[in-house]
Amino acid sequence: MIELQDVSKVYPNGVKALHNVSVKIEKSQFVYLVGPSGAGKSTFIKLMYREEKPTSGDIYINGQNITRIKNRHTPYLRRSVGVVFQDYKLLPRLTSYENVAFALEVTERPAREIKKRVMEVLDLVNLKHKARSYPHELSGGEQQRVAIARALVNKPNILIADEPTGNLDPDTSWEIMQLFERINLNGTTVVMATHDKEIVNAMKKRVIAIEGGQIVRDQLRGDYGYED
Ligand code: ADP
Ligand code: ADP
């Protein structure tokens, strides 16, 4: 499903963000990526949706080597990998509905089908009633739910998230985490970088710890393992 083989990433300024990382994530797994700031978690995430390319090594997503695909094929990858960020990254001048519809890859589909899919996914995150709201009219948790709906609208089988609860209070973080768990139970692979110790310790999912650009721990039903 997701496989990194001997992946290294050196940024143009010479920073070595990942060294010789090899790991396999099976279909429908839920994985937390933990580790101190600067460890390489965001780089790991960015490599999976091809925001960055590895300096060496190979990355397979759904059996396809994405290090070898042409840039013009990146949109196809984006259909199978949904991404959620800490700061939501919604377009401020678009409503919830429009933010989600904008992400939908449409190849001449009838308007009613588009509307059906967008409303279906807003319903999944319990935000149908906020379809006409703009991001500034929504709470942080609601904005993140719109971002999750947007990430899911093309029915990806992988959902990756970089600190999705980083700007949310503990109760809202739990709601968002339950939503990720529900999505995972429907068969979607979830890979999430997080500093949320309480949540990681309570969920008992696979935990991969990265330090200094290398995997230092990989446990099924793991713990957060840091004090922060
Ligand atoms: P984390 O997400 O665990 O905090 P990152 O993957 O963001 O770690 O960063 C890993 C290392 O790579 C850090 O030393 C960081 O400063 C560096 N880094 C991240 N992005 C870039 C970039 N675009 N250019 C140069 N260095 C970067
Ligand atoms: P929280 O404190 O839980 O983050 P808010 O107080 O920001 O939530 O919002 C509570 C409810 O009020 C939410 O459902 C949100 O959509 C709605 N809301 C907040 N600000 C506005 C606004 N400017 N216009 C319309 N609805 C709003």
mmCIF file of N, CA and C in Angstrom, residues 62-141:
data_model
loop_
_atom_site.group_PDB
_atom_site.id
_atom_site.type_symbol
_atom_site.label_atom_id
_atom_site.label_comp_id
_atom_site.label_asym_id
_atom_site.label_seq_id
_atom_site.Cartn_x
_atom_site.Cartn_y
_atom_site.Cartn_z
ATOM 1 N N ASN A 62 0.199 2.431 -3.469
ATOM 2 C CA ASN A 62 -0.717 1.514 -4.170
ATOM 3 C C ASN A 62 0.001 0.767 -5.301
ATOM 4 N N GLY A 63 1.226 0.338 -5.035
ATOM 5 C CA GLY A 63 1.964 -0.464 -6.017
ATOM 6 C C GLY A 63 2.678 0.333 -7.094
ATOM 7 N N GLN A 64 2.468 1.647 -7.093
ATOM 8 C CA GLN A 64 3.109 2.457 -8.128
ATOM 9 C C GLN A 64 4.317 3.195 -7.559
ATOM 10 N N ASN A 65 5.435 3.124 -8.289
ATOM 11 C CA ASN A 65 6.636 3.824 -7.846
ATOM 12 C C ASN A 65 6.480 5.308 -8.180
ATOM 13 N N ILE A 66 6.189 6.126 -7.159
ATOM 14 C CA ILE A 66 5.891 7.546 -7.428
ATOM 15 C C ILE A 66 7.154 8.373 -7.638
ATOM 16 N N THR A 67 8.316 7.788 -7.373
ATOM 17 C CA THR A 67 9.557 8.524 -7.657
ATOM 18 C C THR A 67 9.818 8.532 -9.162
ATOM 19 N N ARG A 68 9.151 7.619 -9.869
ATOM 20 C CA ARG A 68 9.403 7.517 -11.306
ATOM 21 C C ARG A 68 8.311 8.185 -12.161
ATOM 22 N N ILE A 69 7.208 8.599 -11.545
ATOM 23 C CA ILE A 69 6.123 9.142 -12.383
ATOM 24 C C ILE A 69 6.448 10.556 -12.853
ATOM 25 N N LYS A 70 5.903 10.909 -13.986
ATOM 26 C CA LYS A 70 6.079 12.249 -14.546
ATOM 27 C C LYS A 70 5.245 13.243 -13.733
ATOM 28 N N ASN A 71 5.730 14.480 -13.667
ATOM 29 C CA ASN A 71 5.001 15.509 -12.918
ATOM 30 C C ASN A 71 3.551 15.639 -13.369
ATOM 31 N N ARG A 72 3.316 15.466 -14.649
ATOM 32 C CA ARG A 72 1.937 15.642 -15.124
ATOM 33 C C ARG A 72 1.009 14.548 -14.619
ATOM 34 N N HIS A 73 1.589 13.472 -14.074
ATOM 35 C CA HIS A 73 0.745 12.426 -13.500
ATOM 36 C C HIS A 73 0.463 12.618 -12.011
ATOM 37 N N THR A 74 1.057 13.643 -11.420
ATOM 38 C CA THR A 74 0.823 13.889 -9.993
ATOM 39 C C THR A 74 -0.664 14.025 -9.664
ATOM 40 N N PRO A 75 -1.483 14.666 -10.498
ATOM 41 C CA PRO A 75 -2.917 14.734 -10.168
ATOM 42 C C PRO A 75 -3.568 13.367 -9.937
ATOM 43 N N TYR A 76 -3.096 12.328 -10.631
ATOM 44 C CA TYR A 76 -3.666 10.998 -10.408
ATOM 45 C C TYR A 76 -3.328 10.492 -9.014
ATOM 46 N N LEU A 77 -2.073 10.771 -8.586
ATOM 47 C CA LEU A 77 -1.664 10.393 -7.236
ATOM 48 C C LEU A 77 -2.544 11.110 -6.211
ATOM 49 N N ARG A 78 -2.824 12.377 -6.474
ATOM 50 C CA ARG A 78 -3.619 13.176 -5.537
ATOM 51 C C ARG A 78 -5.047 12.629 -5.380
ATOM 52 N N ARG A 79 -5.488 11.843 -6.350
ATOM 53 C CA ARG A 79 -6.802 11.209 -6.203
ATOM 54 C C ARG A 79 -6.771 10.040 -5.234
ATOM 55 N N SER A 80 -5.615 9.386 -5.127
ATOM 56 C CA SER A 80 -5.563 8.232 -4.221
ATOM 57 C C SER A 80 -5.007 8.593 -2.848
ATOM 58 N N VAL A 81 -4.462 9.801 -2.711
ATOM 59 C CA VAL A 81 -3.915 10.238 -1.422
ATOM 60 C C VAL A 81 -4.547 11.576 -1.045
ATOM 61 N N GLY A 82 -5.343 11.591 0.025
ATOM 62 C CA GLY A 82 -5.917 12.833 0.535
ATOM 63 C C GLY A 82 -5.005 13.395 1.617
ATOM 64 N N VAL A 83 -4.933 14.727 1.729
ATOM 65 C CA VAL A 83 -4.013 15.347 2.688
ATOM 66 C C VAL A 83 -4.738 16.378 3.547
ATOM 67 N N VAL A 84 -4.412 16.371 4.841
ATOM 68 C CA VAL A 84 -4.989 17.321 5.799
ATOM 69 C C VAL A 84 -3.840 17.984 6.566
ATOM 70 N N PHE A 85 -3.944 19.306 6.757
ATOM 71 C CA PHE A 85 -2.866 20.068 7.392
ATOM 72 C C PHE A 85 -3.298 20.656 8.731
ATOM 73 N N GLN A 86 -2.309 21.079 9.507
ATOM 74 C CA GLN A 86 -2.581 21.707 10.798
ATOM 75 C C GLN A 86 -3.398 22.999 10.633
ATOM 76 N N ASP A 87 -3.071 23.782 9.607
ATOM 77 C CA ASP A 87 -3.731 25.091 9.437
ATOM 78 C C ASP A 87 -4.867 25.043 8.395
ATOM 79 N N TYR A 88 -5.417 23.878 8.162
ATOM 80 C CA TYR A 88 -6.611 23.631 7.324
ATOM 81 C C TYR A 88 -6.417 23.958 5.837
ATOM 82 N N LYS A 89 -5.806 25.104 5.567
ATOM 83 C CA LYS A 89 -5.565 25.538 4.177
ATOM 84 C C LYS A 89 -6.839 25.595 3.329
ATOM 85 N N LEU A 90 -7.907 26.108 3.906
ATOM 86 C CA LEU A 90 -9.135 26.317 3.116
ATOM 87 C C LEU A 90 -9.000 27.616 2.325
ATOM 88 N N LEU A 91 -9.698 27.705 1.205
ATOM 89 C CA LEU A 91 -9.695 28.946 0.437
ATOM 90 C C LEU A 91 -10.708 29.889 1.091
ATOM 91 N N PRO A 92 -10.243 31.062 1.582
ATOM 92 C CA PRO A 92 -11.087 31.919 2.429
ATOM 93 C C PRO A 92 -12.308 32.493 1.744
ATOM 94 N N ARG A 93 -12.246 32.656 0.422
ATOM 95 C CA ARG A 93 -13.371 33.268 -0.284
ATOM 96 C C ARG A 93 -14.372 32.258 -0.823
ATOM 97 N N LEU A 94 -14.163 30.995 -0.482
ATOM 98 C CA LEU A 94 -15.099 29.959 -0.916
ATOM 99 C C LEU A 94 -15.835 29.390 0.288
ATOM 100 N N THR A 95 -17.102 29.022 0.091
ATOM 101 C CA THR A 95 -17.872 28.378 1.156
ATOM 102 C C THR A 95 -17.346 26.958 1.383
ATOM 103 N N SER A 96 -17.860 26.306 2.430
ATOM 104 C CA SER A 96 -17.495 24.909 2.689
ATOM 105 C C SER A 96 -17.770 24.073 1.446
ATOM 106 N N TYR A 97 -18.979 24.249 0.925
ATOM 107 C CA TYR A 97 -19.373 23.488 -0.273
ATOM 108 C C TYR A 97 -18.381 23.709 -1.412
ATOM 109 N N GLU A 98 -18.057 24.984 -1.644
ATOM 110 C CA GLU A 98 -17.172 25.319 -2.769
ATOM 111 C C GLU A 98 -15.744 24.818 -2.546
ATOM 112 N N ASN A 99 -15.278 24.879 -1.286
ATOM 113 C CA ASN A 99 -13.938 24.358 -0.996
ATOM 114 C C ASN A 99 -13.850 22.873 -1.347
ATOM 115 N N VAL A 100 -14.894 22.131 -1.013
ATOM 116 C CA VAL A 100 -14.894 20.682 -1.273
ATOM 117 C C VAL A 100 -15.071 20.426 -2.774
ATOM 118 N N ALA A 101 -16.015 21.148 -3.393
ATOM 119 C CA ALA A 101 -16.296 20.940 -4.824
ATOM 120 C C ALA A 101 -15.075 21.280 -5.680
ATOM 121 N N PHE A 102 -14.330 22.287 -5.243
ATOM 122 C CA PHE A 102 -13.148 22.746 -5.981
ATOM 123 C C PHE A 102 -12.100 21.635 -6.089
ATOM 124 N N ALA A 103 -12.042 20.781 -5.061
ATOM 125 C CA ALA A 103 -11.048 19.697 -5.037
ATOM 126 C C ALA A 103 -11.495 18.473 -5.821
ATOM 127 N N LEU A 104 -12.789 18.436 -6.152
ATOM 128 C CA LEU A 104 -13.302 17.247 -6.834
ATOM 129 C C LEU A 104 -12.781 17.194 -8.263
ATOM 130 N N GLU A 105 -12.135 16.082 -8.589
ATOM 131 C CA GLU A 105 -11.622 15.904 -9.954
ATOM 132 C C GLU A 105 -12.801 15.516 -10.823
ATOM 133 N N VAL A 106 -13.250 16.440 -11.640
ATOM 134 C CA VAL A 106 -14.425 16.141 -12.454
ATOM 135 C C VAL A 106 -14.073 16.047 -13.925
ATOM 136 N N THR A 107 -14.443 14.942 -14.507
ATOM 137 C CA THR A 107 -14.271 14.814 -15.940
ATOM 138 C C THR A 107 -15.667 14.697 -16.544
ATOM 139 N N GLU A 108 -16.204 15.855 -16.824
ATOM 140 C CA GLU A 108 -17.524 15.956 -17.458
ATOM 141 C C GLU A 108 -18.602 15.126 -16.767
ATOM 142 N N ARG A 109 -18.712 15.343 -15.479
ATOM 143 C CA ARG A 109 -19.790 14.650 -14.765
ATOM 144 C C ARG A 109 -20.962 15.599 -14.607
ATOM 145 N N PRO A 110 -22.177 15.087 -14.638
ATOM 146 C CA PRO A 110 -23.339 15.975 -14.514
ATOM 147 C C PRO A 110 -23.339 16.712 -13.175
ATOM 148 N N ALA A 111 -23.852 17.952 -13.192
ATOM 149 C CA ALA A 111 -23.869 18.805 -12.011
ATOM 150 C C ALA A 111 -24.518 18.118 -10.811
ATOM 151 N N ARG A 112 -25.582 17.337 -11.051
ATOM 152 C CA ARG A 112 -26.273 16.728 -9.908
ATOM 153 C C ARG A 112 -25.399 15.672 -9.241
ATOM 154 N N GLU A 113 -24.520 15.017 -10.024
ATOM 155 C CA GLU A 113 -23.608 14.033 -9.433
ATOM 156 C C GLU A 113 -22.552 14.708 -8.562
ATOM 157 N N ILE A 114 -22.081 15.853 -9.055
ATOM 158 C CA ILE A 114 -21.083 16.617 -8.295
ATOM 159 C C ILE A 114 -21.703 17.049 -6.967
ATOM 160 N N LYS A 115 -22.901 17.584 -7.049
ATOM 161 C CA LYS A 115 -23.587 18.062 -5.850
ATOM 162 C C LYS A 115 -23.811 16.901 -4.874
ATOM 163 N N LYS A 116 -24.196 15.756 -5.393
ATOM 164 C CA LYS A 116 -24.456 14.596 -4.553
ATOM 165 C C LYS A 116 -23.184 14.193 -3.810
ATOM 166 N N ARG A 117 -22.059 14.135 -4.519
ATOM 167 C CA ARG A 117 -20.800 13.710 -3.891
ATOM 168 C C ARG A 117 -20.345 14.720 -2.838
ATOM 169 N N VAL A 118 -20.451 16.007 -3.146
ATOM 170 C CA VAL A 118 -20.002 17.029 -2.188
ATOM 171 C C VAL A 118 -20.865 16.979 -0.932
ATOM 172 N N MET A 119 -22.172 16.858 -1.093
ATOM 173 C CA MET A 119 -23.047 16.822 0.076
ATOM 174 C C MET A 119 -22.850 15.538 0.879
ATOM 175 N N GLU A 120 -22.561 14.441 0.171
ATOM 176 C CA GLU A 120 -22.318 13.156 0.826
ATOM 177 C C GLU A 120 -21.116 13.262 1.782
ATOM 178 N N VAL A 121 -20.056 13.902 1.291
ATOM 179 C CA VAL A 121 -18.834 13.972 2.080
ATOM 180 C C VAL A 121 -18.952 15.038 3.187
ATOM 181 N N LEU A 122 -19.747 16.096 2.942
ATOM 182 C CA LEU A 122 -20.010 17.065 4.029
ATOM 183 C C LEU A 122 -20.862 16.406 5.118
ATOM 184 N N ASP A 123 -21.740 15.511 4.696
ATOM 185 C CA ASP A 123 -22.560 14.770 5.648
ATOM 186 C C ASP A 123 -21.693 13.828 6.494
ATOM 187 N N LEU A 124 -20.719 13.201 5.855
ATOM 188 C CA LEU A 124 -19.810 12.297 6.560
ATOM 189 C C LEU A 124 -19.095 13.004 7.719
ATOM 190 N N VAL A 125 -18.759 14.287 7.533
ATOM 191 C CA VAL A 125 -18.089 15.037 8.606
ATOM 192 C C VAL A 125 -19.099 15.855 9.428
ATOM 193 N N ASN A 126 -20.382 15.556 9.246
ATOM 194 C CA ASN A 126 -21.469 16.229 9.971
ATOM 195 C C ASN A 126 -21.497 17.742 9.786
ATOM 196 N N LEU A 127 -21.325 18.183 8.570
ATOM 197 C CA LEU A 127 -21.314 19.627 8.325
ATOM 198 C C LEU A 127 -22.221 20.050 7.174
ATOM 199 N N LYS A 128 -23.213 19.222 6.863
ATOM 200 C CA LYS A 128 -24.128 19.575 5.780
ATOM 201 C C LYS A 128 -24.772 20.936 6.041
ATOM 202 N N HIS A 129 -25.072 21.174 7.325
ATOM 203 C CA HIS A 129 -25.761 22.418 7.683
ATOM 204 C C HIS A 129 -24.846 23.645 7.562
ATOM 205 N N LYS A 130 -23.547 23.443 7.359
ATOM 206 C CA LYS A 130 -22.625 24.583 7.207
ATOM 207 C C LYS A 130 -22.087 24.682 5.780
ATOM 208 N N ALA A 131 -22.802 24.042 4.857
ATOM 209 C CA ALA A 131 -22.350 24.029 3.457
ATOM 210 C C ALA A 131 -22.170 25.432 2.887
ATOM 211 N N ARG A 132 -23.014 26.371 3.335
ATOM 212 C CA ARG A 132 -22.956 27.727 2.779
ATOM 213 C C ARG A 132 -22.094 28.676 3.599
ATOM 214 N N SER A 133 -21.476 28.175 4.665
ATOM 215 C CA SER A 133 -20.648 29.047 5.509
ATOM 216 C C SER A 133 -19.253 29.223 4.917
ATOM 217 N N TYR A 134 -18.685 30.375 5.196
ATOM 218 C CA TYR A 134 -17.296 30.646 4.790
ATOM 219 C C TYR A 134 -16.370 30.235 5.935
ATOM 220 N N PRO A 135 -15.092 29.951 5.630
ATOM 221 C CA PRO A 135 -14.176 29.508 6.691
ATOM 222 C C PRO A 135 -14.179 30.401 7.943
ATOM 223 N N HIS A 136 -14.237 31.750 7.768
ATOM 224 C CA HIS A 136 -14.178 32.626 8.954
ATOM 225 C C HIS A 136 -15.453 32.525 9.803
ATOM 226 N N GLU A 137 -16.486 31.900 9.275
ATOM 227 C CA GLU A 137 -17.718 31.713 10.055
ATOM 228 C C GLU A 137 -17.732 30.385 10.796
ATOM 229 N N LEU A 138 -16.665 29.649 10.689
ATOM 230 C CA LEU A 138 -16.606 28.314 11.295
ATOM 231 C C LEU A 138 -15.590 28.277 12.430
ATOM 232 N N SER A 139 -15.839 27.416 13.396
ATOM 233 C CA SER A 139 -14.847 27.204 14.456
ATOM 234 C C SER A 139 -13.671 26.424 13.869
ATOM 235 N N GLY A 140 -12.583 26.352 14.622
ATOM 236 C CA GLY A 140 -11.404 25.619 14.148
ATOM 237 C C GLY A 140 -11.719 24.165 13.823
ATOM 238 N N GLY A 141 -12.491 23.525 14.702
ATOM 239 C CA GLY A 141 -12.839 22.122 14.480
ATOM 240 C C GLY A 141 -13.689 21.945 13.230
#
